[in-house]
XYZ file of C-alpha atoms in Angstrom:
706
model
C -0.054 0.041 0.001
C 3.079 2.300 0.061
C 2.711 2.954 -3.715
C -1.025 4.008 -3.786
C -1.745 6.321 -6.660
C -1.879 9.994 -5.978
C -4.748 12.313 -6.919
C -3.429 15.466 -8.549
C -5.833 18.428 -8.233
C -5.794 20.958 -11.134
C -5.285 24.598 -10.392
C -8.417 26.797 -10.330
C -9.308 28.440 -13.663
C -10.704 31.904 -14.196
C -14.080 31.816 -16.070
C -15.387 34.893 -17.832
C -18.820 35.938 -16.708
C -21.674 35.012 -19.153
C -23.962 37.399 -20.813
C -26.804 36.333 -18.659
C -27.267 34.211 -15.411
C -29.732 31.755 -16.975
C -27.622 28.693 -16.431
C -24.447 27.536 -18.114
C -21.876 29.355 -16.077
C -22.138 26.962 -13.143
C -23.199 23.901 -14.857
C -26.876 22.853 -15.901
C -29.633 25.369 -15.580
C -31.452 25.605 -12.359
C -34.479 23.288 -11.941
C -37.949 25.004 -11.457
C -37.734 25.125 -7.625
C -34.190 26.443 -7.689
C -35.052 29.134 -10.197
C -38.126 30.074 -8.169
C -36.091 30.649 -5.084
C -33.302 32.473 -6.849
C -35.827 34.938 -8.582
C -37.872 35.621 -5.482
C -38.824 39.144 -4.580
C -38.307 41.148 -1.477
C -40.306 39.340 1.150
C -38.842 36.858 3.673
C -37.858 33.594 1.926
C -37.197 30.205 3.524
C -35.498 27.691 1.131
C -35.861 24.221 2.627
C -33.028 22.452 0.894
C -32.804 18.745 1.181
C -29.471 16.821 1.279
C -27.705 17.104 -2.069
C -30.427 19.306 -3.651
C -28.095 22.096 -4.776
C -28.763 24.715 -2.146
C -25.283 26.288 -2.672
C -26.011 26.801 -6.414
C -29.352 28.239 -5.533
C -27.967 30.642 -3.053
C -25.225 31.817 -5.481
C -27.899 32.310 -8.144
C -29.927 34.313 -5.727
C -27.157 36.648 -5.067
C -26.519 36.958 -8.751
C -30.213 37.653 -9.487
C -30.340 40.421 -6.880
C -27.273 42.045 -8.444
C -28.862 41.607 -11.985
C -31.976 43.210 -10.709
C -30.085 46.318 -9.644
C -29.412 45.822 -5.957
C -26.042 47.311 -5.166
C -23.610 44.357 -4.396
C -22.110 46.162 -1.422
C -25.514 46.335 0.035
C -25.906 42.505 0.051
C -24.808 40.564 3.220
C -24.083 36.862 2.820
C -23.744 35.077 6.179
C -22.077 31.694 6.413
C -20.607 29.546 9.131
C -17.047 29.621 7.838
C -15.148 32.290 6.067
C -14.050 29.731 3.410
C -17.649 28.951 2.604
C -18.420 32.734 1.921
C -15.278 32.975 -0.191
C -16.105 29.964 -2.321
C -19.598 31.045 -2.827
C -18.533 34.514 -3.863
C -15.845 33.057 -6.071
C -18.476 30.980 -7.941
C -20.855 34.059 -8.100
C -18.023 35.929 -9.953
C -18.633 33.490 -12.822
C -22.221 34.755 -12.957
C -21.892 38.537 -12.516
C -18.146 39.181 -12.880
C -16.270 41.602 -10.471
C -19.352 42.880 -8.953
C -19.426 39.989 -6.655
C -16.268 41.294 -5.015
C -18.347 43.948 -3.314
C -20.793 41.679 -1.738
C -20.361 41.749 2.056
C -19.654 38.013 2.911
C -18.431 36.271 6.005
C -19.415 34.583 9.306
C -21.741 35.895 11.953
C -18.835 36.603 14.267
C -16.722 38.179 11.495
C -19.531 40.561 10.494
C -20.053 41.417 14.159
C -16.372 42.267 14.578
C -16.482 44.629 11.554
C -19.582 46.314 12.828
C -18.259 46.719 16.340
C -14.963 48.245 14.995
C -17.126 50.773 13.056
C -19.962 51.587 15.650
C -18.518 50.406 18.991
C -16.915 53.674 19.896
C -20.424 55.394 19.747
C -21.542 52.886 22.350
C -18.641 53.228 24.788
C -16.547 50.423 23.385
C -12.909 51.524 23.051
C -11.654 51.005 19.451
C -8.588 48.933 20.569
C -10.470 46.104 22.143
C -8.921 42.615 21.800
C -10.776 39.376 21.074
C -10.124 36.580 23.344
C -9.832 33.115 21.819
C -11.357 30.115 23.414
C -8.291 29.060 25.376
C -7.512 32.670 26.634
C -11.073 33.048 27.598
C -10.774 29.929 29.593
C -7.664 31.213 31.325
C -9.456 34.529 32.165
C -12.449 32.433 33.567
C -9.834 30.610 35.663
C -8.590 33.803 37.081
C -12.095 34.741 38.145
C -12.669 31.274 39.664
C -9.377 31.392 41.572
C -9.754 35.007 42.768
C -13.082 34.155 44.292
C -11.805 31.266 46.136
C -13.195 28.430 44.225
C -9.894 27.039 43.334
C -9.380 25.771 46.869
C -12.516 24.333 48.445
C -11.138 22.760 51.560
C -13.906 24.236 53.532
C -16.734 22.965 51.215
C -19.555 21.028 52.820
C -18.838 17.334 53.134
C -20.317 15.458 50.283
C -20.740 18.599 48.236
C -19.983 18.273 44.482
C -16.752 19.994 43.354
C -16.964 23.269 41.728
C -16.752 23.205 37.911
C -13.399 23.788 36.191
C -12.707 26.929 34.250
C -13.330 25.127 30.898
C -16.712 23.917 32.021
C -17.658 27.370 33.403
C -16.905 28.832 30.012
C -18.955 26.330 28.331
C -21.924 27.161 30.660
C -21.360 30.785 30.074
C -21.234 30.454 26.351
C -24.344 28.290 26.287
C -26.118 30.882 28.502
C -25.247 33.707 26.101
C -26.029 32.062 22.959
C -29.146 30.096 23.971
C -30.502 32.969 26.211
C -31.437 30.246 28.795
C -31.311 30.897 32.473
C -28.244 29.546 34.190
C -30.174 27.348 36.752
C -32.141 25.914 33.748
C -29.081 25.141 31.845
C -27.402 23.471 34.821
C -30.606 21.455 35.501
C -30.860 20.343 31.915
C -27.062 19.861 31.037
C -24.976 19.878 34.243
C -27.371 18.784 36.997
C -24.402 17.831 39.233
C -23.435 21.474 39.541
C -26.919 22.821 40.088
C -26.184 23.392 43.800
C -23.411 25.819 42.726
C -25.762 27.944 40.606
C -25.468 31.178 42.542
C -21.585 30.743 42.832
C -21.330 30.154 39.130
C -23.284 33.262 38.428
C -20.902 35.137 40.769
C -18.038 33.761 38.637
C -19.676 35.003 35.581
C -20.102 38.466 36.957
C -16.412 38.657 37.851
C -15.405 37.292 34.398
C -17.652 40.010 32.677
C -16.004 42.676 34.875
C -12.524 41.539 34.081
C -13.119 41.699 30.373
C -14.560 45.195 30.623
C -11.666 46.512 32.734
C -9.120 45.032 30.306
C -10.954 46.028 27.082
C -11.460 42.386 26.125
C -14.227 40.723 24.250
C -14.657 36.926 23.968
C -16.135 35.122 20.904
C -19.579 35.197 22.380
C -19.467 38.959 23.309
C -19.251 39.781 19.551
C -22.811 38.405 18.824
C -24.211 39.663 22.096
C -22.930 43.158 21.540
C -24.289 43.174 18.049
C -27.759 42.189 19.333
C -27.677 44.631 22.114
C -26.790 47.577 19.823
C -29.681 46.640 17.520
C -32.022 46.437 20.418
C -30.914 49.284 22.641
C -29.266 51.830 20.430
C -31.819 53.084 18.083
C -29.664 55.385 16.115
C -26.867 52.853 15.693
C -29.436 50.164 14.861
C -30.824 52.362 12.134
C -27.386 52.870 10.712
C -26.709 49.197 10.778
C -30.009 48.358 8.981
C -29.177 50.972 6.374
C -26.021 49.227 5.281
C -27.796 46.265 3.804
C -30.764 45.919 1.506
C -30.712 42.086 1.485
C -29.450 39.581 3.956
C -28.824 35.955 2.937
C -28.062 33.214 5.563
C -26.632 29.755 4.779
C -27.183 26.656 6.985
C -29.962 28.303 8.929
C -30.775 25.158 10.745
C -27.380 25.529 12.549
C -28.206 28.988 14.061
C -28.773 29.522 17.749
C -31.354 31.847 19.472
C -28.889 34.834 19.609
C -28.287 34.713 15.857
C -32.018 34.612 15.297
C -32.352 37.474 17.620
C -29.810 39.465 15.505
C -31.551 38.700 12.267
C -34.894 39.991 13.737
C -33.214 43.167 14.756
C -31.401 43.657 11.428
C -33.919 42.560 8.934
C -36.899 44.709 9.783
C -37.426 45.395 6.047
C -38.260 41.735 5.458
C -35.460 41.331 2.850
C -33.998 38.131 4.440
C -33.417 34.807 2.637
C -32.303 31.749 4.723
C -31.400 28.397 3.500
C -31.369 25.203 5.484
C -32.689 21.710 6.177
C -34.535 20.940 9.278
C -33.489 17.320 8.884
C -29.835 18.130 9.245
C -30.111 20.061 12.524
C -27.492 18.333 14.688
C -25.691 20.991 16.522
C -27.778 21.389 19.679
C -24.605 20.655 21.706
C -23.250 24.043 20.334
C -26.459 25.986 21.246
C -28.163 25.584 17.767
C -31.868 25.078 17.793
C -34.042 23.541 15.252
C -36.756 25.802 16.356
C -35.123 28.750 14.323
C -36.002 27.025 11.055
C -39.159 25.432 12.123
C -40.538 28.735 13.605
C -39.040 31.112 10.911
C -42.396 31.726 9.321
C -43.859 32.881 12.686
C -40.877 35.015 13.434
C -40.930 36.625 9.991
C -44.593 37.156 8.840
C -45.133 36.932 5.135
C -42.460 34.251 4.731
C -42.670 32.254 1.439
C -41.269 28.654 1.546
C -39.625 27.113 -1.383
C -38.626 23.406 -0.962
C -35.771 21.880 -2.966
C -36.425 18.042 -3.346
C -34.455 16.982 -6.336
C -31.267 15.219 -5.089
C -28.247 15.336 -7.360
C -25.906 13.396 -5.049
C -27.166 9.973 -4.240
C -28.664 7.061 -6.160
C -32.369 6.141 -5.914
C -31.852 3.128 -3.676
C -29.890 5.328 -1.161
C -32.656 8.013 -1.193
C -35.286 5.375 -0.653
C -33.614 4.376 2.694
C -32.825 7.900 3.916
C -36.307 9.176 3.021
C -37.798 6.314 5.017
C -35.471 6.997 7.884
C -36.272 10.639 8.230
C -40.065 10.177 7.603
C -40.089 8.950 11.291
C -39.444 12.485 12.502
C -42.229 13.828 14.561
C -42.007 17.491 13.321
C -40.521 18.594 10.156
C -41.103 20.222 6.825
C -42.789 18.025 4.380
C -40.397 16.949 1.675
C -39.428 13.646 -0.126
C -36.224 13.802 -2.078
C -36.061 12.246 -5.635
C -33.338 11.894 -8.039
C -32.818 11.053 -11.759
C -29.781 8.828 -10.700
C -31.522 5.470 -11.240
C -29.789 2.168 -10.736
C -27.116 1.339 -8.153
C -27.226 -1.056 -5.234
C -29.493 -0.794 -2.253
C -27.626 0.232 0.830
C -26.025 -2.732 2.853
C -26.913 -3.390 6.483
C -24.114 -5.495 7.622
C -24.188 -7.555 10.836
C -20.942 -8.701 12.243
C -19.980 -10.519 15.494
C -17.796 -7.758 17.172
C -15.737 -4.645 16.490
C -12.852 -6.756 15.200
C -15.074 -8.249 12.573
C -16.507 -4.810 11.874
C -12.925 -3.463 11.187
C -12.024 -6.444 9.125
C -15.099 -5.934 6.837
C -14.511 -2.233 6.409
C -10.812 -2.676 5.537
C -11.448 -5.654 3.177
C -14.289 -3.956 1.436
C -12.561 -0.556 0.940
C -9.453 -2.354 -0.487
C -11.690 -4.239 -2.891
C -13.398 -1.012 -3.928
C -9.949 0.549 -4.202
C -8.769 -2.188 -6.462
C -11.839 -1.659 -8.704
C -10.884 1.975 -9.146
C -12.377 4.070 -6.371
C -9.680 6.374 -4.862
C -9.333 6.197 -1.234
C -10.205 9.881 -0.903
C -13.614 9.103 -2.383
C -14.425 6.631 0.502
C -15.211 7.706 4.141
C -15.948 5.856 7.448
C -18.297 7.809 9.629
C -18.908 7.307 13.415
C -20.829 8.932 16.232
C -17.804 9.864 18.369
C -13.992 9.958 17.815
C -13.142 7.106 20.070
C -15.271 4.633 18.058
C -12.552 4.544 15.280
C -9.681 3.400 17.602
C -9.734 -0.293 16.584
C -10.121 0.742 12.826
C -7.086 3.111 13.058
C -4.949 0.403 14.564
C -5.730 -1.887 11.613
C -5.262 0.807 9.057
C -1.846 1.649 10.485
C -0.936 -2.108 10.508
C -2.014 -2.636 6.873
C -0.249 0.654 5.870
C -3.410 2.274 4.518
C -3.114 5.997 4.603
C -6.005 7.844 6.244
C -6.914 11.218 7.424
C -8.956 11.668 10.581
C -11.044 14.886 10.809
C -10.796 16.518 14.146
C -8.277 16.510 16.978
C -6.005 19.272 18.101
C -6.237 22.446 16.109
C -3.182 24.154 14.824
C -3.664 27.340 16.907
C -4.498 25.374 20.084
C -0.917 24.083 20.216
C 0.924 25.573 23.156
C 3.857 26.879 21.223
C 1.580 28.715 18.724
C -0.426 30.275 21.522
C 2.688 31.280 23.369
C 4.022 33.377 20.397
C 0.603 34.831 19.439
C 0.370 36.086 23.147
C 3.483 38.389 22.417
C 1.548 39.894 19.486
C -1.604 40.373 21.500
C 0.253 42.374 24.094
C 1.716 44.547 21.475
C -1.772 45.243 20.304
C -3.320 45.675 23.824
C -0.946 45.945 26.744
C -3.797 45.494 29.108
C -4.255 41.860 28.085
C -3.830 40.224 31.505
C -4.355 36.612 30.079
C -1.509 36.995 27.529
C 0.900 38.508 30.242
C 0.236 35.700 32.644
C 0.996 33.169 29.879
C 4.326 34.687 28.894
C 5.429 35.488 32.400
C 4.896 31.799 33.348
C 7.238 30.724 30.435
C 10.349 32.577 31.935
C 12.685 30.563 33.995
C 12.196 31.134 37.791
C 8.840 32.849 37.420
C 6.125 31.106 39.332
C 2.446 31.900 39.975
C 3.259 34.457 42.740
C 5.876 36.247 40.648
C 3.655 36.409 37.645
C 0.808 37.891 39.626
C 3.039 40.518 41.316
C 4.355 41.521 37.813
C 0.740 41.925 36.519
C -0.152 43.989 39.546
C 3.010 46.188 38.992
C 2.040 46.624 35.262
C -1.478 47.736 36.223
C 0.039 50.257 38.540
C 2.188 51.663 35.930
C -0.492 51.970 33.201
C 0.499 48.722 31.628
C 3.770 50.158 30.428
C 5.824 46.960 29.388
C 9.174 48.539 30.693
C 7.750 48.283 34.208
C 8.235 44.532 34.134
C 11.853 44.956 34.586
C 11.308 46.480 38.031
C 9.468 43.494 39.464
C 10.849 42.073 42.660
C 11.640 38.569 41.749
C 14.007 35.599 42.485
C 17.559 36.139 40.909
C 16.942 33.185 38.519
C 13.982 35.079 37.172
C 15.644 38.395 36.575
C 17.385 37.850 33.179
C 14.159 36.601 31.628
C 12.083 39.613 32.897
C 14.634 42.143 31.692
C 14.894 40.498 28.326
C 11.131 40.626 27.878
C 10.973 44.244 29.061
C 13.628 45.137 26.556
C 12.011 43.245 23.773
C 8.490 44.970 24.253
C 10.099 48.380 24.876
C 12.261 48.184 21.790
C 9.517 47.158 19.432
C 7.187 49.812 20.900
C 9.817 52.563 20.566
C 10.299 51.631 16.838
C 6.509 51.608 16.241
C 6.020 54.988 17.992
C 8.688 56.455 15.670
C 7.862 54.907 12.445
C 5.046 52.514 11.558
C 3.896 49.321 13.104
C 5.751 46.226 12.313
C 4.124 43.886 9.778
C 3.009 40.822 11.586
C 5.615 38.603 9.955
C 8.356 40.859 11.077
C 6.793 41.038 14.635
C 7.050 37.317 14.837
C 10.537 37.289 13.669
C 11.689 39.777 16.275
C 9.731 37.918 19.134
C 11.278 34.696 18.106
C 14.682 36.031 19.104
C 13.559 35.817 22.772
C 11.034 32.811 22.324
C 13.035 30.286 20.319
C 15.456 29.457 23.206
C 12.427 29.253 25.566
C 10.834 26.818 23.161
C 14.003 24.667 22.797
C 14.391 24.511 26.613
C 10.673 23.726 27.340
C 9.700 21.057 24.656
C 11.275 17.643 23.848
C 9.987 17.904 20.269
C 11.390 21.386 19.536
C 12.289 20.887 15.825
C 8.612 20.250 14.571
C 7.369 23.118 16.783
C 10.053 25.420 15.298
C 8.770 24.465 11.765
C 5.236 25.349 12.924
C 6.463 28.762 13.864
C 8.271 29.189 10.603
C 4.886 28.442 8.852
C 3.071 30.857 11.064
C 5.540 33.627 10.153
C 4.910 32.872 6.344
C 1.095 33.099 7.000
C 1.420 36.336 8.858
C 3.256 37.925 6.072
C 0.166 37.741 3.920
C -1.688 40.274 6.216
C -1.435 43.999 6.047
C -1.095 44.574 9.896
C -0.963 42.830 13.086
C -4.474 43.700 14.048
C -5.992 42.126 11.005
C -3.836 39.064 11.447
C -4.817 38.527 15.069
C -8.533 39.208 14.370
C -8.546 36.660 11.458
C -6.976 33.971 13.757
C -9.361 34.711 16.741
C -12.482 34.726 14.598
C -11.924 31.633 12.513
C -8.840 29.462 13.598
C -7.599 27.248 11.048
C -7.472 23.353 11.532
C -3.928 23.490 10.322
C -1.299 25.669 8.469
C -2.689 24.452 5.137
C -5.976 26.117 5.865
C -4.299 29.429 5.729
C -1.564 28.774 3.102
C -2.660 30.305 -0.197
C -3.066 27.760 -2.900
C -2.136 24.754 -0.767
C -3.489 21.276 -1.851
C -3.309 17.882 -0.307
C -2.330 15.451 -3.117
C -2.275 12.230 -0.891
C -4.890 9.659 -1.728
C -6.005 8.787 1.802
C -9.174 7.420 3.413
C -11.294 9.737 5.370
C -12.245 8.960 8.961
C -14.666 11.443 10.467
C -17.252 11.947 13.015
C -20.702 12.614 11.565
C -20.654 16.260 12.820
C -17.355 16.906 11.051
C -18.727 15.214 7.738
C -21.688 17.497 7.488
C -21.717 19.179 4.061
C -19.377 16.689 2.620
C -20.047 13.757 0.279
C -18.169 10.728 -1.028
C -18.716 7.849 -3.518
C -18.658 5.281 -0.829
C -19.692 5.750 2.912
C -19.369 3.289 5.771
C -21.381 4.044 8.834
C -20.024 1.923 11.785
C -21.422 1.069 15.246
C -25.012 1.333 14.225
C -26.272 0.098 17.524
C -28.448 1.532 20.319
C -26.183 3.348 22.711
C -24.394 4.951 19.755
C -27.258 5.896 17.485
C -28.771 7.236 19.697
C -26.186 7.852 22.439
C -27.354 6.414 25.640
C -27.755 9.695 27.515
C -30.112 10.942 24.844
C -32.545 8.137 25.232
C -34.610 9.824 27.966
C -35.291 13.054 26.056
C -37.612 13.183 23.022
C -35.865 16.206 21.442
C -32.575 14.587 21.799
C -33.819 11.399 20.266
C -34.988 13.403 17.283
C -31.610 15.012 16.813
C -29.830 11.492 17.153
C -32.137 10.514 14.348
C -31.154 13.382 12.162
C -27.500 12.717 12.923
C -27.804 9.184 11.455
C -29.728 10.712 8.389
C -26.796 13.118 7.891
C -24.326 10.256 7.981
C -26.306 8.190 5.500
C -26.981 11.042 2.992
C -23.074 11.654 2.651
C -23.110 8.703 0.079
C -23.309 9.210 -3.633
C -22.987 5.597 -4.930
C -22.669 3.110 -2.172
C -23.649 3.010 1.450
C -22.846 0.342 4.089
C -24.155 0.507 7.568
C -22.429 -1.848 9.946
C -23.796 -3.151 13.118
C -21.493 -5.221 15.527
C -23.471 -7.699 17.770
C -20.915 -7.301 20.536
C -19.782 -3.980 21.744
C -16.099 -5.091 22.390
C -13.613 -6.642 20.175
C -11.738 -9.697 21.209
C -8.355 -8.142 20.838
C -9.130 -5.883 23.901
C -9.583 -8.875 26.148
C -12.746 -7.302 27.548
C -15.921 -9.352 28.196
C -18.411 -9.202 25.399
C -21.553 -7.056 25.858
C -24.534 -7.652 23.526
C -25.911 -4.652 21.773
C -29.142 -3.950 19.920
C -29.464 -2.624 16.418
C -30.185 1.175 16.276
C -33.806 1.757 16.928
C -33.868 4.147 13.903
C -33.328 1.196 11.545
C -36.683 -0.147 12.104
C -38.454 -2.811 9.865
C -39.575 -0.335 7.309
C -36.058 1.170 6.852
C -34.530 -2.305 6.820
C -36.828 -3.408 3.929
C -35.157 -0.769 1.824
C -31.632 -2.177 2.499
C -29.671 -5.355 1.651
C -29.126 -7.600 4.557
C -25.495 -8.879 4.892
C -24.466 -11.198 7.641
C -20.685 -12.073 8.124
C -19.519 -14.870 10.173
C -21.523 -17.048 12.620
C -23.925 -14.509 14.005
C -27.769 -14.946 14.801
C -30.401 -12.849 13.183
C -31.285 -9.728 15.249
C -34.840 -9.572 16.428
C -37.284 -7.371 14.746
C -37.620 -3.906 16.334
C -40.953 -2.288 17.131
C -41.726 0.319 14.541
C -44.132 1.381 11.800
C -45.417 -1.326 9.408
C -43.192 -2.034 6.498
C -43.072 0.795 4.036
C -45.085 3.122 6.140
C -44.458 6.790 5.893
C -45.408 9.070 8.695
C -46.964 12.223 7.513
C -45.224 15.433 8.985
C -46.930 18.085 10.807
C -47.341 20.876 8.190
C -48.728 23.340 10.639
C -45.897 23.451 13.140
C -47.274 22.656 16.703
C -44.802 23.718 19.062
C -44.556 27.214 20.458
C -41.227 29.044 20.363
C -39.398 27.241 23.242
C -37.872 29.404 25.814
C -38.689 33.121 26.272
C -35.729 35.297 25.524
C -34.378 36.613 28.722
C -32.069 39.542 29.282
C -28.350 38.919 29.147
């Protein structure tokens, strides 16, 4: 397997815009439903786009149609969940309308909030030089609040009382509170019941955390959206100016929005010129605060909404759609749609029963090698699973068989300690009041412990956060050289910048590394690859006009690795994709394996007691199965443990979502000496549950004040 063929990707081509936008530039002409959505007028529009139904093409054509109709492109706002998605959409839009697409305002909710706060924040008392905390730094600041209030040492806590949540958990609770607008006590009762007795103390921590951010001119990720919403609701003149910037707002993946984002749209789009695209059947991010209610209740929140449903699937074969349509028809509340395709033929999906996890692994590996020999590239095959740990056995076998694979997820590039260390230097140069970054850097210096670091920060605050003051800290002799060197570095760089112009971010990194590289080499056993990462970061930084833009870009959308930021980079390796279902959303492959299709996994055991969670787990399996173009194999191990682990066997039950009606659309494959699994209760064979067209549920949760 060492000599597997490589897939060489061609460089992108520039395509001249056509004379009209009626098809051709981006492939076949739009179908009737897509064209209907693209050419809609000025009232609220909900595009319910089934899996593989061409929602991106429809949204692009919608933007192009608005421009062709005379809407100034700079007054169109396209909101997506990743910066890359917006860039790709607008690049494709260029083929339809030419360079006019460059003026469309595109980006993420958070990126747009950042731009608007930079523009309007000063009028609302927000200093222009605020710094954005990334997730890790926000956790550090929350930790400072936790510690300063005495929750780091609970020797005097009542006997038997649960421990106080860690800083990371506190930040998760805080973020969920902000984005879902739910009461803290209600959140704890629902998601963290073991911390419910600490509810008042947790809110006390949050109060201190918010105070610390304000005093140090810091905003965290959630503050961006919350501040945007508050300006729209409580600053009428600013809100009017914001609304005046945009004639039309378009939102992608609307089923993944949270209550706070919906609140922003209601405040921003009072003119009704709002288009949202999404699929209620693919709402799977409740753990991030997203709510399916946003898309289900959109017509109530925006009166006069027109709904256009995209039902023609361009991805999967007809047998795969038969299975997935039947699966999702069991949902209790959804928009009525039944996907169809002109891709006739192909095999019915396989439902593979195996004895245990080892047999599951053997089947997946043998089958993918067979398909690879028949001409399917490894990168056109994916193995999907509910959680990352479920691929462990498979990864071992792939490594043993020397089959290259790429696992989506894991430690992000900017979460690596050495990257965060270096960026902390740059953040201090931008905002000397950044206490979190100071604390991180001071703890890097030899001889500087917690007490010395805190004393240094107190001294800095007393001297107006002047970096030179650090050299006057009373510290152990071993710490003095490092403190003086850091003081000299910051002072020298700031003197140069006051006298001339700010360093370009790449130059700033080069100068900082004179101090940091020796620290890195002394701190980490694997210094060489970390040094290479810093080299790459320096190259990436050189592509930004200034340090502020560079830091903002990294904080708003951290890349998964250096290749995400490197211009024109491609991965030429033909490698199998291993991915959680959440990470696979929006992707597609010729061949998809879904493993561990058992109760306790689909759905997860902790979801079994909640009807809403059960429905989301059903949608998660639906998302997994709709990733397949040509072949779909769902694998069910009869035992939960493989023999190689030496653990006792535990019998499992086939996922309740694969009821008799779903199974009748699939091929039954049994490998080895395993008994037939008993039939599960469910609708009669072939039965389709009619959805509730008139949505029954009231908007859950009344929006409270934040």
